[in-house]
XYZ file of N, CA and C in Angstrom:
447
model
N 0.846 -1.162 0.000
C 0.000 0.000 0.000
C 0.902 1.239 0.000
N 0.595 2.201 -0.848
C 1.368 3.434 -0.932
C 0.757 4.479 -0.024
N 1.617 5.133 0.676
C 1.130 6.208 1.537
C 1.419 7.533 0.855
N 0.423 8.339 0.758
C 0.612 9.660 0.158
C 1.293 10.584 1.148
N 2.265 11.294 0.645
C 2.961 12.254 1.491
C 2.494 13.646 1.125
N 2.225 14.389 2.112
C 1.802 15.766 1.912
C 3.003 16.646 2.242
N 3.633 17.144 1.223
C 4.813 17.971 1.439
C 4.474 19.422 1.158
N 4.863 20.270 2.054
C 4.691 21.706 1.825
C 5.742 22.118 0.808
N 5.386 23.012 -0.111
C 6.388 23.448 -1.071
C 7.572 24.092 -0.351
N 8.750 23.784 -0.823
C 9.949 24.347 -0.204
C 9.949 25.862 -0.396
N 10.190 26.556 0.664
C 10.231 28.007 0.587
C 11.473 28.421 -0.192
N 11.266 29.305 -1.118
C 12.378 29.767 -1.944
C 13.118 30.875 -1.215
N 14.399 30.917 -1.431
C 15.204 31.972 -0.839
C 14.868 33.302 -1.511
N 15.011 34.365 -0.775
C 14.769 35.714 -1.269
C 15.955 36.158 -2.126
N 15.674 36.678 -3.322
C 16.749 37.125 -4.206
C 16.416 38.468 -4.847
N 17.456 39.219 -5.157
C 17.316 40.470 -5.906
C 17.213 40.096 -7.380
N 16.169 40.564 -8.045
C 15.984 40.264 -9.463
C 16.433 41.411 -10.363
N 16.465 42.612 -9.815
C 16.899 43.763 -10.609
C 17.537 44.782 -9.684
N 18.703 45.302 -10.093
C 19.406 46.316 -9.318
C 19.869 47.405 -10.268
N 19.678 48.648 -9.873
C 20.085 49.768 -10.707
C 20.547 50.907 -9.804
N 21.628 51.607 -10.163
C 22.448 51.501 -11.363
C 23.569 50.480 -11.175
N 24.211 50.147 -12.276
C 25.396 49.297 -12.264
C 26.387 49.884 -13.254
N 27.672 49.709 -12.971
C 28.697 50.238 -13.876
C 28.889 51.732 -13.668
N 29.238 52.430 -14.754
C 29.456 53.875 -14.679
C 28.306 54.608 -15.337
N 27.706 55.518 -14.582
C 26.591 56.346 -15.038
C 26.919 57.772 -14.623
N 26.790 58.737 -15.534
C 27.178 60.116 -15.236
C 26.342 60.754 -14.138
N 25.038 60.610 -14.178
C 24.149 61.231 -13.187
C 23.408 60.145 -12.424
N 23.665 60.054 -11.123
C 22.989 59.058 -10.293
C 22.288 59.785 -9.150
N 20.972 59.615 -9.071
C 20.193 60.240 -8.008
C 19.500 59.211 -7.124
N 19.396 57.950 -7.611
C 18.652 56.937 -6.876
C 19.212 55.547 -7.143
N 19.126 54.688 -6.123
C 19.459 53.276 -6.234
C 18.152 52.508 -6.069
N 17.962 51.436 -6.837
C 16.728 50.656 -6.749
C 17.054 49.161 -6.754
N 16.383 48.422 -5.856
C 16.516 46.964 -5.804
C 15.120 46.355 -5.816
N 14.898 45.379 -6.718
C 13.628 44.679 -6.789
C 13.864 43.216 -6.418
N 12.869 42.618 -5.767
C 12.988 41.267 -5.244
C 11.989 40.321 -5.909
N 12.301 39.029 -5.866
C 11.472 38.014 -6.516
C 10.228 37.642 -5.718
N 10.142 38.090 -4.476
C 8.990 37.804 -3.622
C 8.904 38.915 -2.580
N 7.803 38.993 -1.831
C 7.718 40.029 -0.808
C 8.915 39.950 0.146
N 9.572 41.086 0.327
C 10.764 41.152 1.166
C 10.476 41.761 2.530
N 9.375 42.485 2.639
C 8.954 43.105 3.902
C 7.435 43.075 3.967
N 6.865 43.196 5.160
C 5.409 43.294 5.249
C 4.951 44.588 4.565
N 3.976 44.499 3.705
C 3.480 45.663 2.973
C 3.003 46.736 3.938
N 3.471 47.955 3.720
C 3.036 49.081 4.527
C 3.767 49.263 5.835
N 4.801 48.488 6.098
C 5.549 48.607 7.353
C 6.556 49.752 7.247
N 6.289 50.896 7.901
C 7.211 52.036 7.782
C 8.539 51.803 8.507
N 8.603 50.813 9.377
C 9.825 50.523 10.122
C 10.638 49.381 9.498
N 10.260 48.942 8.307
C 10.942 47.815 7.666
C 12.428 48.117 7.476
N 13.235 47.119 7.730
C 14.688 47.236 7.627
C 15.129 47.375 6.175
N 16.161 48.153 5.955
C 16.761 48.263 4.622
C 17.458 46.950 4.291
N 17.291 46.419 3.075
C 17.911 45.147 2.719
C 19.394 45.260 2.386
N 19.826 46.481 2.048
C 21.198 46.696 1.609
C 21.840 47.837 2.375
N 23.139 47.738 2.560
C 23.922 48.828 3.128
C 24.685 49.462 1.973
N 24.636 50.772 1.902
C 25.246 51.527 0.814
C 26.422 52.330 1.345
N 27.565 52.235 0.667
C 28.743 53.012 1.042
C 29.269 53.699 -0.210
N 29.489 55.009 -0.110
C 30.011 55.777 -1.241
C 31.273 56.518 -0.827
N 32.167 56.697 -1.794
C 33.397 57.442 -1.596
C 33.513 58.454 -2.710
N 33.458 59.755 -2.492
C 33.259 60.377 -1.188
C 31.860 60.099 -0.641
N 31.701 60.312 0.664
C 30.438 60.041 1.344
C 29.292 60.805 0.694
N 28.167 60.121 0.542
C 26.971 60.735 -0.039
C 25.799 60.534 0.913
N 25.026 61.594 1.113
C 23.883 61.522 2.026
C 22.611 61.185 1.264
N 21.691 60.551 1.973
C 20.402 60.210 1.393
C 19.624 59.328 2.342
N 18.512 58.776 1.844
C 17.687 57.908 2.686
C 17.019 56.833 1.844
N 16.810 55.681 2.481
C 16.171 54.554 1.823
C 14.721 54.421 2.248
N 13.914 53.810 1.383
C 12.510 53.570 1.696
C 11.984 52.456 0.809
N 10.919 51.821 1.246
C 10.265 50.770 0.478
C 9.146 51.388 -0.344
N 9.124 51.148 -1.661
C 8.025 51.603 -2.527
C 6.882 50.591 -2.510
N 7.232 49.329 -2.308
C 6.258 48.249 -2.214
C 6.916 47.132 -1.408
N 6.233 46.016 -1.257
C 6.841 44.916 -0.509
C 7.961 44.225 -1.284
N 8.135 44.600 -2.574
C 9.181 43.991 -3.412
C 10.192 44.984 -3.982
N 10.042 46.275 -3.691
C 10.978 47.253 -4.250
C 11.432 48.244 -3.184
N 12.765 48.347 -3.054
C 13.408 49.274 -2.127
C 14.231 50.259 -2.937
N 14.200 51.548 -2.546
C 14.998 52.572 -3.214
C 15.770 53.381 -2.186
N 16.893 53.914 -2.624
C 17.687 54.852 -1.831
C 17.798 56.110 -2.665
N 17.305 57.232 -2.131
C 17.362 58.518 -2.823
C 18.503 59.345 -2.249
N 19.418 59.798 -3.107
C 20.493 60.674 -2.667
C 19.937 62.084 -2.499
N 20.462 62.838 -1.523
C 20.005 64.214 -1.304
C 20.246 65.066 -2.541
N 21.376 64.864 -3.181
C 21.705 65.537 -4.442
C 22.331 64.487 -5.358
N 22.223 64.672 -6.686
C 22.873 63.701 -7.584
C 24.362 63.592 -7.252
N 24.895 62.394 -7.397
C 26.297 62.151 -7.062
C 27.224 62.927 -7.988
N 28.267 63.542 -7.427
C 29.225 64.268 -8.261
C 30.151 63.310 -9.008
N 30.809 63.821 -10.014
C 31.772 63.034 -10.781
C 32.841 62.492 -9.846
N 33.310 61.284 -10.134
C 34.361 60.674 -9.339
C 33.872 59.925 -8.110
N 32.561 59.722 -7.973
C 32.009 59.006 -6.823
C 31.899 57.521 -7.147
N 32.312 56.673 -6.198
C 32.192 55.209 -6.314
C 31.355 54.711 -5.139
N 30.403 53.836 -5.434
C 29.536 53.286 -4.392
C 29.483 51.765 -4.481
N 29.298 51.140 -3.329
C 29.092 49.698 -3.264
C 27.919 49.420 -2.329
N 27.262 48.295 -2.570
C 26.197 47.852 -1.679
C 26.494 46.412 -1.268
N 26.088 46.091 -0.062
C 26.161 44.718 0.438
C 24.881 44.439 1.207
N 24.552 43.182 1.343
C 23.343 42.798 2.074
C 23.462 43.201 3.538
N 22.365 43.685 4.086
C 22.308 43.995 5.513
C 22.377 42.668 6.273
N 23.338 42.517 7.185
C 23.456 41.253 7.927
C 22.130 40.893 8.627
N 21.715 39.650 8.461
C 20.518 39.164 9.123
C 19.202 39.530 8.470
N 19.242 40.216 7.308
C 17.980 40.598 6.660
C 17.235 39.343 6.211
N 15.942 39.290 6.511
C 15.101 38.152 6.138
C 13.737 38.645 5.671
N 13.115 37.857 4.806
C 11.767 38.153 4.320
C 10.766 37.904 5.450
N 9.498 38.321 5.286
C 8.488 38.037 6.311
C 8.305 36.537 6.553
N 8.662 35.707 5.566
C 8.562 34.253 5.713
C 9.838 33.664 6.337
N 10.791 34.527 6.688
C 12.019 34.062 7.329
C 13.117 33.652 6.367
N 12.947 33.933 5.080
C 13.951 33.538 4.101
C 15.096 34.551 4.062
N 16.347 34.077 4.085
C 17.483 34.998 4.008
C 17.669 35.506 2.582
N 18.326 36.631 2.468
C 18.668 37.187 1.159
C 19.857 36.410 0.624
N 19.677 35.736 -0.525
C 20.739 34.920 -1.116
C 21.002 35.382 -2.544
N 21.863 34.653 -3.235
C 22.211 35.036 -4.603
C 23.142 36.235 -4.569
N 23.153 36.980 -5.640
C 24.020 38.150 -5.717
C 23.479 39.244 -4.792
N 24.317 39.699 -3.873
C 23.903 40.727 -2.921
C 24.860 41.915 -2.877
N 25.927 41.879 -3.661
C 26.887 42.985 -3.688
C 26.912 43.592 -5.091
N 26.834 44.916 -5.147
C 26.836 45.639 -6.416
C 27.746 46.847 -6.290
N 28.280 47.302 -7.427
C 29.138 48.484 -7.444
C 28.736 49.366 -8.614
N 28.845 50.659 -8.395
C 28.548 51.619 -9.458
C 29.284 52.917 -9.174
N 29.388 53.760 -10.168
C 30.076 55.034 -9.994
C 29.697 56.011 -11.083
N 30.152 57.232 -10.898
C 29.823 58.299 -11.841
C 30.925 58.544 -12.863
N 32.040 57.859 -12.727
C 33.146 58.095 -13.658
C 33.848 59.401 -13.311
N 34.942 59.635 -13.981
C 35.718 60.845 -13.712
C 35.107 62.078 -14.360
N 35.582 63.245 -13.958
C 35.088 64.482 -14.550
C 35.427 64.544 -16.041
N 34.520 65.061 -16.816
C 34.746 65.246 -18.249
C 34.665 66.729 -18.569
N 35.286 67.132 -19.669
C 35.261 68.531 -20.095
C 33.888 68.832 -20.687
N 33.235 69.847 -20.137
C 31.941 70.275 -20.659
C 32.091 71.370 -21.719
N 33.067 72.264 -21.468
C 33.226 73.386 -22.404
C 34.600 74.012 -22.231
N 35.139 74.545 -23.296
C 36.391 75.298 -23.228
C 36.188 76.673 -23.854
N 36.918 77.677 -23.333
C 36.899 79.025 -23.902
C 38.336 79.410 -24.180
N 38.722 79.910 -25.272
C 37.887 80.061 -26.455
C 37.516 78.700 -27.036
N 36.405 78.672 -27.742
C 35.876 77.417 -28.263
C 36.301 77.150 -29.691
N 35.605 76.227 -30.333
C 35.901 75.847 -31.713
C 35.817 77.054 -32.642
N 36.747 77.115 -33.581
C 36.741 78.168 -34.587
C 37.404 79.455 -34.155
N 37.777 79.560 -32.887
C 38.413 80.789 -32.408
C 39.878 80.802 -32.828
N 40.390 81.993 -33.051
C 41.807 82.145 -33.360
C 42.589 81.969 -32.066
N 43.627 81.137 -32.121
C 44.420 80.830 -30.940
C 45.763 81.525 -31.048
N 46.120 82.269 -30.006
C 47.417 82.949 -29.960
C 48.475 82.008 -29.410
N 49.734 82.342 -29.646
C 50.832 81.506 -29.195
C 50.855 81.371 -27.670
N 50.543 82.425 -26.965
C 50.542 82.380 -25.503
C 49.110 82.391 -24.941
N 48.210 81.730 -25.660
C 46.785 81.700 -25.307
C 46.536 81.023 -23.959
N 45.606 81.563 -23.198
C 45.115 80.942 -21.972
C 43.737 80.372 -22.268
N 43.400 79.284 -21.586
C 42.101 78.647 -21.784
C 41.373 78.527 -20.453
N 40.070 78.588 -20.534
C 39.218 78.304 -19.387
C 38.485 77.011 -19.727
N 38.542 76.058 -18.795
C 37.934 74.760 -19.037
C 36.896 74.501 -17.943
N 35.693 74.115 -18.370
C 34.632 73.773 -17.417
C 34.473 72.252 -17.405
N 34.597 71.662 -16.189
C 34.483 70.216 -16.019
C 33.137 69.854 -15.411
N 32.763 68.587 -15.559
C 31.505 68.078 -15.007
C 31.615 67.783 -13.518
N 32.761 67.996 -12.920
C 32.962 67.758 -11.494
C 34.294 68.328 -11.075
N 34.605 68.196 -9.799
C 35.869 68.713 -9.300
C 37.033 67.882 -9.822
N 38.112 68.564 -10.126
C 39.337 67.874 -10.536
C 40.458 68.288 -9.595
N 41.380 67.378 -9.388
C 42.540 67.708 -8.565
C 43.690 68.111 -9.487
N 44.593 68.879 -8.975
C 45.752 69.317 -9.769
C 46.536 68.107 -10.281
N 46.777 67.119 -9.407
C 47.565 65.953 -9.821
C 46.842 65.150 -10.913
N 45.534 65.018 -10.809
C 44.776 64.293 -11.830
C 44.785 65.057 -13.152
N 44.666 66.377 -13.068
C 44.666 67.206 -14.268
C 46.021 67.113 -14.987
N 47.106 67.185 -14.234
C 48.444 67.100 -14.853
C 48.706 65.700 -15.423
N 48.209 64.674 -14.746
C 48.459 63.301 -15.185
C 47.610 62.908 -16.403
N 46.472 63.555 -16.557
C 45.557 63.157 -17.620
C 45.338 64.224 -18.661
């Protein structure tokens, strides 16, 4: 005689299905992480952030849940050129069902180095032998970086 077994479906681990931004992006104002299942109780204003964000230089902002599956971090101001950020999973973060955050949990992104936005005199101008130029960059540059590059 065969005995039927009633097995509860195995609970799936919580995973990030989409993360933005990644790589180098010139203007970054927000970080977004989407999950494959509910990661927090819907409507819980005290829900823990799933990721810890570190930027160099330091950038201020705040995180919040848009839904039970999407978390965002809004920077107070868009990140300046030359900023690098990394994220890692918050230790001990678990879904409402008790599932730990697994899979890829570390991401890196940055704004890239400063680029030249404009020079004076510009194209078509007559250039003198001892001409001086004014250069406008997309971010702060250091003297050593300017001389090296």
